Amino acid sequence: MKNKGMIDQNIDGQNEDLELPFYSLATIAIATNNFSSNNKLGEGGFGPVYKGILADGQEIAVKRLSRNSRQGLSEFKNEVMSIAKLQHRNLVRLLGYCIEGEEKMLIYEYMPNGSLDSFIFDQMRSNTLGWLMRLNIICGIARGLLYLHEDSRLRIIHRDLKASNILLDSKMNPKISDFGMARSFGGDQIEGNTNRVVGTYGYMAPEYAIDGLFSVKSDVFSFGILLLEIICGKKNRGSFHPEYSLNLVGHAWKSWKEGRTLELIDTCLKDSCILSELERCLHISFLCLQQHHEDRPNMSFVVMMLHSERSLQEPKEPGFYVGKKSPASSKNQSSSTNEMTITLLDGR
């Protein structure tokens, strides 16, 4: 049963009643076959996600707040408040909620192709994502992020943009999901700070991971990581050089500066890519990854660059870790992670 309900929001001192469809626990239990393991789509920091089918045949995705979750009622309310009134083709649509007893659930539109990471980091499935499809995904994510930053009712900073939070619909169109960590601003405010850094290491901007400072530009940094991962088909976290402990950002930057761009491209793209477009996207990713937030473009400029052929400015060095062998270790054996020195930051 679905009713029009009012959920009281009290986040960061804001009080707002949002009218949003309420689904009873009984309705959701029936839709998910009593939260059957066969219906489980995955699990994140919030808790498990289940596929469900309502009585009218509509497919849904149910995020069920785990009792052991690191996130709690405030994150649950935050997600509702952040996304309830957002409408954009590149954002996952929130259909309703359920709060009954100790159960707290969010009901979303179902995305049949799952998350982006299940494609680009899988050797078999990545072959199904040719360059044109990846470019469409890149542009869709950029448009969704632009809407959050500049065109929505409130300015929304996502704070946890990553491949697993990009969902794909039946036509492989991307939709940004998981707004539990998002922060909203009104008026002209574009940044804030926090003593509690949340998100995913490997995608965090330097100023956020170190000092807790977040802004639209910290989301831009995360977009730069995501863009690089889509092009390369590899996760940022990892080591990509035999003599230097470089993560993907460091490896890509070194290769790009040395004119070895082709070595970076996901091997399954070699036959389908338009090299000039791919190199432009790589260039844009480095502009987004610049160490100092004031040097990074905003998302309106990113969208313009993606749809233009105008020349791009040279990026400054990105934020990343560089681990280098010490003289002693190079004579004996490979350096350990304890010998890694930080030049610039990439959260691990």
Coordinates of C-alpha atoms in Angstrom, one line a residue:
M1 CA 0.0 0.0 0.0
K2 CA 1.3 3.5 -0.9
N3 CA 0.1 6.6 0.8
K4 CA 1.1 10.3 0.6
G5 CA 3.0 10.8 3.7
M6 CA 4.9 13.6 5.4
I7 CA 8.4 13.0 6.5
D8 CA 9.8 15.5 9.0
Q9 CA 13.3 16.6 8.1
N10 CA 15.6 18.2 10.6
I11 CA 19.0 18.3 9.0
D12 CA 21.7 20.8 9.9
G13 CA 19.1 23.0 11.7
Q14 CA 16.8 23.0 8.7
N15 CA 13.1 22.1 9.2
E16 CA 11.2 21.0 6.2
D17 CA 8.2 18.7 5.6
L18 CA 8.6 16.9 2.3
E19 CA 5.6 15.2 0.9
L20 CA 6.7 11.9 -0.4
P21 CA 4.9 8.6 -1.0
F22 CA 5.0 6.3 2.0
Y23 CA 5.1 2.5 1.4
S24 CA 4.2 0.1 4.2
L25 CA 6.6 -2.6 5.4
A26 CA 4.1 -5.2 4.3
T27 CA 4.1 -3.8 0.8
I28 CA 7.8 -3.8 0.5
A29 CA 8.1 -7.3 2.1
I30 CA 5.7 -8.7 -0.5
A31 CA 7.5 -6.9 -3.4
T32 CA 11.0 -8.3 -2.4
N33 CA 9.7 -11.8 -1.5
N34 CA 10.4 -11.0 2.2
F35 CA 13.8 -9.6 1.4
S36 CA 14.9 -12.8 -0.2
S37 CA 18.6 -13.3 -0.8
N38 CA 17.7 -14.0 -4.5
N39 CA 16.5 -10.5 -4.7
K40 CA 19.6 -8.9 -3.2
L41 CA 21.3 -6.5 -5.6
G42 CA 24.2 -5.6 -3.4
E43 CA 25.3 -3.9 -0.2
G44 CA 26.9 -0.5 0.7
G45 CA 27.6 1.5 3.8
F46 CA 23.8 2.2 4.2
G47 CA 22.9 -1.5 4.1
P48 CA 21.6 -4.1 1.6
V49 CA 19.7 -3.2 -1.6
Y50 CA 16.9 -5.4 -2.9
K51 CA 15.0 -5.6 -6.2
G52 CA 11.3 -5.6 -5.8
I53 CA 8.2 -5.8 -7.9
L54 CA 5.1 -3.9 -6.8
A55 CA 1.5 -5.2 -7.2
D56 CA 1.1 -3.0 -10.3
G57 CA 4.2 -4.6 -11.9
Q58 CA 6.6 -1.6 -11.3
E59 CA 10.1 -2.7 -10.6
I60 CA 11.8 -1.0 -7.6
A61 CA 15.1 -0.9 -5.8
V62 CA 14.9 -0.9 -2.0
K63 CA 17.7 0.4 0.2
R64 CA 17.2 -1.0 3.7
L65 CA 19.1 0.7 6.5
S66 CA 21.1 -2.0 8.3
R67 CA 21.0 -2.0 12.1
N68 CA 24.8 -2.3 12.1
S69 CA 25.2 0.5 9.5
R70 CA 27.8 3.1 9.9
Q71 CA 25.1 5.5 8.7
G72 CA 22.1 6.2 10.6
L73 CA 18.8 8.2 10.7
S74 CA 20.5 11.5 9.9
E75 CA 22.0 10.0 6.7
F76 CA 18.7 8.4 5.9
K77 CA 16.9 11.8 6.3
N78 CA 19.7 13.5 4.4
E79 CA 19.3 11.3 1.4
V80 CA 15.5 12.0 1.4
M81 CA 16.0 15.7 1.8
S82 CA 18.8 15.9 -0.9
I83 CA 17.0 14.0 -3.6
A84 CA 13.2 14.1 -2.9
K85 CA 12.7 17.2 -5.1
L86 CA 15.4 16.6 -7.6
Q87 CA 14.3 15.8 -11.1
H88 CA 17.0 15.1 -13.8
R89 CA 17.4 12.3 -16.3
N90 CA 20.9 11.6 -14.9
L91 CA 19.9 11.3 -11.3
V92 CA 18.3 8.1 -9.8
R93 CA 14.6 8.9 -9.0
L94 CA 13.5 8.5 -5.4
L95 CA 9.9 7.0 -5.4
G96 CA 9.2 6.9 -1.7
Y97 CA 10.2 5.7 1.7
C98 CA 9.2 3.4 4.6
I99 CA 9.7 4.0 8.3
E100 CA 8.1 1.4 10.4
G101 CA 9.3 0.2 13.8
E102 CA 13.1 -0.1 13.5
E103 CA 12.9 -0.4 9.7
K104 CA 14.0 2.5 7.5
M105 CA 14.0 2.1 3.8
L106 CA 14.3 4.2 0.6
I107 CA 12.5 3.1 -2.5
Y108 CA 14.1 4.0 -5.8
E109 CA 13.5 3.3 -9.5
Y110 CA 15.1 0.1 -10.5
M111 CA 18.2 0.3 -12.7
P112 CA 18.5 -3.0 -14.6
N113 CA 22.1 -2.7 -15.7
G114 CA 23.5 -2.2 -12.2
S115 CA 26.5 0.0 -11.4
L116 CA 29.2 1.3 -13.7
D117 CA 32.0 -0.4 -11.7
S118 CA 30.5 -3.8 -12.5
F119 CA 31.3 -3.1 -16.2
I120 CA 34.5 -1.0 -16.4
F121 CA 36.5 -3.1 -13.9
D122 CA 35.3 -6.5 -15.2
Q123 CA 37.4 -8.0 -18.0
M124 CA 34.5 -9.7 -19.7
R125 CA 31.7 -7.1 -19.3
S126 CA 34.0 -4.1 -20.2
N127 CA 34.0 -5.4 -23.8
T128 CA 30.3 -4.4 -24.0
L129 CA 31.2 -0.7 -23.3
G130 CA 32.6 0.7 -26.5
W131 CA 33.9 4.2 -26.7
L132 CA 30.7 5.9 -27.9
M133 CA 28.8 4.3 -25.0
R134 CA 31.5 5.4 -22.5
L135 CA 31.5 8.9 -23.9
N136 CA 27.7 9.0 -23.4
I137 CA 28.1 7.9 -19.8
I138 CA 30.8 10.5 -19.2
C139 CA 28.6 13.3 -20.6
G140 CA 25.6 12.1 -18.7
I141 CA 27.5 12.1 -15.4
A142 CA 28.8 15.6 -16.1
R143 CA 25.2 16.9 -16.8
G144 CA 23.9 15.3 -13.7
L145 CA 26.6 16.8 -11.6
L146 CA 26.1 20.2 -13.2
Y147 CA 22.4 20.0 -12.3
L148 CA 23.3 19.3 -8.7
H149 CA 25.9 22.1 -8.5
E150 CA 24.1 24.9 -10.4
D151 CA 20.6 24.1 -11.6
S152 CA 18.7 22.4 -8.7
R153 CA 16.6 24.1 -6.1
L154 CA 19.5 23.8 -3.7
R155 CA 23.2 23.5 -4.5
I156 CA 24.1 19.9 -3.8
I157 CA 27.6 18.6 -3.2
H158 CA 27.5 14.8 -3.5
R159 CA 30.8 14.0 -1.6
D160 CA 30.8 10.4 -2.7
L161 CA 31.0 10.3 -6.5
K162 CA 32.5 7.0 -7.6
A163 CA 31.9 4.3 -10.2
S164 CA 29.7 2.2 -7.8
N165 CA 27.4 5.1 -7.3
I166 CA 26.7 5.5 -11.0
L167 CA 23.8 3.3 -12.0
L168 CA 22.9 2.3 -15.6
D169 CA 19.3 2.1 -16.9
S170 CA 18.0 -0.3 -19.6
K171 CA 19.6 1.9 -22.4
M172 CA 22.9 2.2 -20.5
N173 CA 22.2 5.9 -19.6
P174 CA 24.0 6.9 -16.4
K175 CA 22.3 8.1 -13.2
I176 CA 24.0 9.4 -10.1
S177 CA 22.9 7.6 -6.9
D178 CA 23.5 7.4 -3.2
F179 CA 23.0 10.9 -1.6
G180 CA 23.5 9.8 2.0
M181 CA 26.7 11.8 2.2
A182 CA 25.5 14.8 0.2
R183 CA 25.4 18.4 1.6
S184 CA 23.0 21.1 0.4
F185 CA 23.6 24.8 0.4
G186 CA 21.3 27.7 -0.3
G187 CA 22.0 31.1 -1.7
D188 CA 25.6 31.8 -2.9
Q189 CA 27.3 29.3 -0.5
I190 CA 29.6 27.0 -2.5
E191 CA 31.8 25.4 0.2
G192 CA 31.9 24.1 3.8
N193 CA 34.1 22.1 6.1
T194 CA 33.6 19.2 8.4
N195 CA 35.4 17.4 11.2
R196 CA 34.0 14.1 9.9
V197 CA 35.4 13.2 6.5
V198 CA 33.1 10.8 4.7
G199 CA 33.3 9.3 1.3
T200 CA 35.7 6.9 -0.4
Y201 CA 39.5 7.1 -0.4
G202 CA 40.8 7.2 -3.9
Y203 CA 38.2 9.6 -5.0
M204 CA 38.6 12.4 -2.4
A205 CA 40.1 15.7 -3.3
P206 CA 43.3 16.7 -1.4
E207 CA 41.7 19.6 0.5
Y208 CA 38.8 17.4 1.7
A209 CA 40.9 14.3 2.7
I210 CA 43.4 16.5 4.6
D211 CA 41.5 19.4 6.0
G212 CA 37.8 18.4 5.7
L213 CA 37.1 21.3 3.2
F214 CA 34.5 20.3 0.6
S215 CA 33.0 22.3 -2.3
V216 CA 31.7 21.9 -5.8
K217 CA 35.4 21.6 -6.7
S218 CA 35.9 18.6 -4.5
D219 CA 33.1 16.9 -6.5
V220 CA 34.9 18.0 -9.7
F221 CA 38.1 16.2 -8.5
S222 CA 36.1 13.0 -7.9
F223 CA 34.6 13.4 -11.4
G224 CA 38.2 13.6 -12.8
I225 CA 39.1 10.3 -11.1
L226 CA 35.9 8.7 -12.5
L227 CA 36.7 10.0 -16.0
L228 CA 40.2 8.5 -15.8
E229 CA 38.9 5.2 -14.6
I230 CA 36.3 5.0 -17.5
I231 CA 39.1 5.7 -20.0
C232 CA 41.6 3.3 -18.6
G233 CA 39.3 0.6 -17.3
K234 CA 41.3 0.5 -14.0
K235 CA 40.7 1.5 -10.4
N236 CA 42.7 4.5 -9.1
R237 CA 43.8 2.6 -6.1
G238 CA 46.7 0.3 -7.0
S239 CA 50.3 0.3 -8.2
F240 CA 51.0 0.8 -11.9
H241 CA 54.8 1.2 -12.2
P242 CA 57.6 -1.3 -11.3
E243 CA 59.9 1.4 -9.9
Y244 CA 57.5 4.0 -8.6
S245 CA 54.5 3.2 -6.5
L246 CA 52.1 5.2 -8.6
N247 CA 48.4 5.0 -8.4
L248 CA 46.3 5.4 -11.6
V249 CA 46.4 9.2 -11.5
G250 CA 50.2 9.3 -11.1
H251 CA 50.7 6.6 -13.7
A252 CA 48.4 8.4 -16.2
W253 CA 50.0 11.8 -15.6
K254 CA 53.5 10.4 -16.1
S255 CA 52.4 8.5 -19.3
W256 CA 50.6 11.6 -20.7
K257 CA 53.6 13.9 -20.0
E258 CA 55.9 11.4 -21.8
G259 CA 53.6 11.2 -24.8
R260 CA 52.5 7.6 -24.1
T261 CA 48.7 8.1 -24.1
L262 CA 47.9 5.0 -26.0
E263 CA 49.3 2.8 -23.3
L264 CA 46.6 4.1 -20.9
I265 CA 43.6 3.2 -22.9
D266 CA 41.5 0.3 -21.9
T267 CA 42.6 -2.4 -24.4
C268 CA 39.0 -3.2 -25.4
L269 CA 38.7 0.4 -26.7
K270 CA 41.5 0.2 -29.2
D271 CA 39.3 -0.6 -32.1
S272 CA 36.2 1.5 -31.2
C273 CA 37.7 4.8 -29.9
I274 CA 38.0 8.1 -31.7
L275 CA 41.5 8.9 -30.5
S276 CA 41.1 12.7 -30.6
E277 CA 37.9 12.5 -28.4
L278 CA 39.6 10.1 -26.0
E279 CA 42.7 12.3 -25.6
R280 CA 40.5 15.3 -25.1
C281 CA 38.6 13.5 -22.3
L282 CA 42.0 12.5 -20.7
H283 CA 43.1 16.2 -20.9
I284 CA 39.8 17.2 -19.2
S285 CA 40.3 14.7 -16.4
F286 CA 43.7 16.2 -15.6
L287 CA 42.2 19.7 -15.5
C288 CA 39.7 18.3 -13.0
L289 CA 42.4 16.6 -10.9
Q290 CA 44.6 19.7 -10.4
Q291 CA 45.9 19.8 -6.8
H292 CA 44.5 23.3 -5.9
H293 CA 40.7 23.5 -6.0
E294 CA 40.8 27.1 -7.5
D295 CA 42.6 25.7 -10.6
R296 CA 39.9 23.2 -11.4
P297 CA 37.0 24.1 -13.7
N298 CA 33.4 24.1 -12.6
M299 CA 31.0 21.6 -14.0
S300 CA 29.4 24.0 -16.5
F301 CA 32.9 24.5 -18.0
V302 CA 33.5 20.7 -18.0
V303 CA 30.3 20.1 -19.9
M304 CA 31.2 22.8 -22.4
M305 CA 34.7 21.3 -22.9
L306 CA 33.2 17.9 -23.5
H307 CA 30.9 19.2 -26.2
S308 CA 33.4 21.5 -27.8
E309 CA 36.6 21.2 -29.9
R310 CA 38.2 24.4 -28.6
S311 CA 41.8 24.1 -27.4
L312 CA 42.3 23.3 -23.7
Q313 CA 44.6 25.0 -21.3
E314 CA 47.5 23.0 -19.9
P315 CA 46.7 21.4 -16.6
K316 CA 49.0 21.8 -13.5
E317 CA 50.2 18.8 -11.7
P318 CA 47.4 16.7 -10.2
G319 CA 47.0 15.6 -6.6
F320 CA 48.4 12.1 -6.1
Y321 CA 50.8 10.0 -4.1
V322 CA 54.2 9.2 -5.4
G323 CA 56.1 6.4 -3.7
K324 CA 59.7 6.2 -4.8
K325 CA 62.4 3.7 -4.0
S326 CA 65.0 4.9 -1.5
P327 CA 68.7 4.5 -2.6
A328 CA 69.2 1.7 0.0
S329 CA 66.1 -0.2 -1.0
S330 CA 66.9 0.0 -4.8
K331 CA 70.2 -1.9 -4.1
N332 CA 68.4 -4.7 -2.3
Q333 CA 64.7 -5.0 -2.9
S334 CA 61.5 -3.2 -3.8
S335 CA 60.5 -0.5 -1.3
S336 CA 57.6 -1.2 1.1
T337 CA 54.6 1.0 1.6
N338 CA 56.3 2.4 4.7
E339 CA 58.9 4.0 2.5
M340 CA 56.3 5.9 0.5
T341 CA 56.7 9.7 0.5
I342 CA 53.8 12.0 -0.2
T343 CA 54.4 14.6 -2.9
L344 CA 50.7 15.5 -3.5
L345 CA 47.6 13.8 -2.1
D346 CA 45.3 11.2 -3.4
G347 CA 43.3 9.6 -0.6
R348 CA 43.8 5.8 -0.2

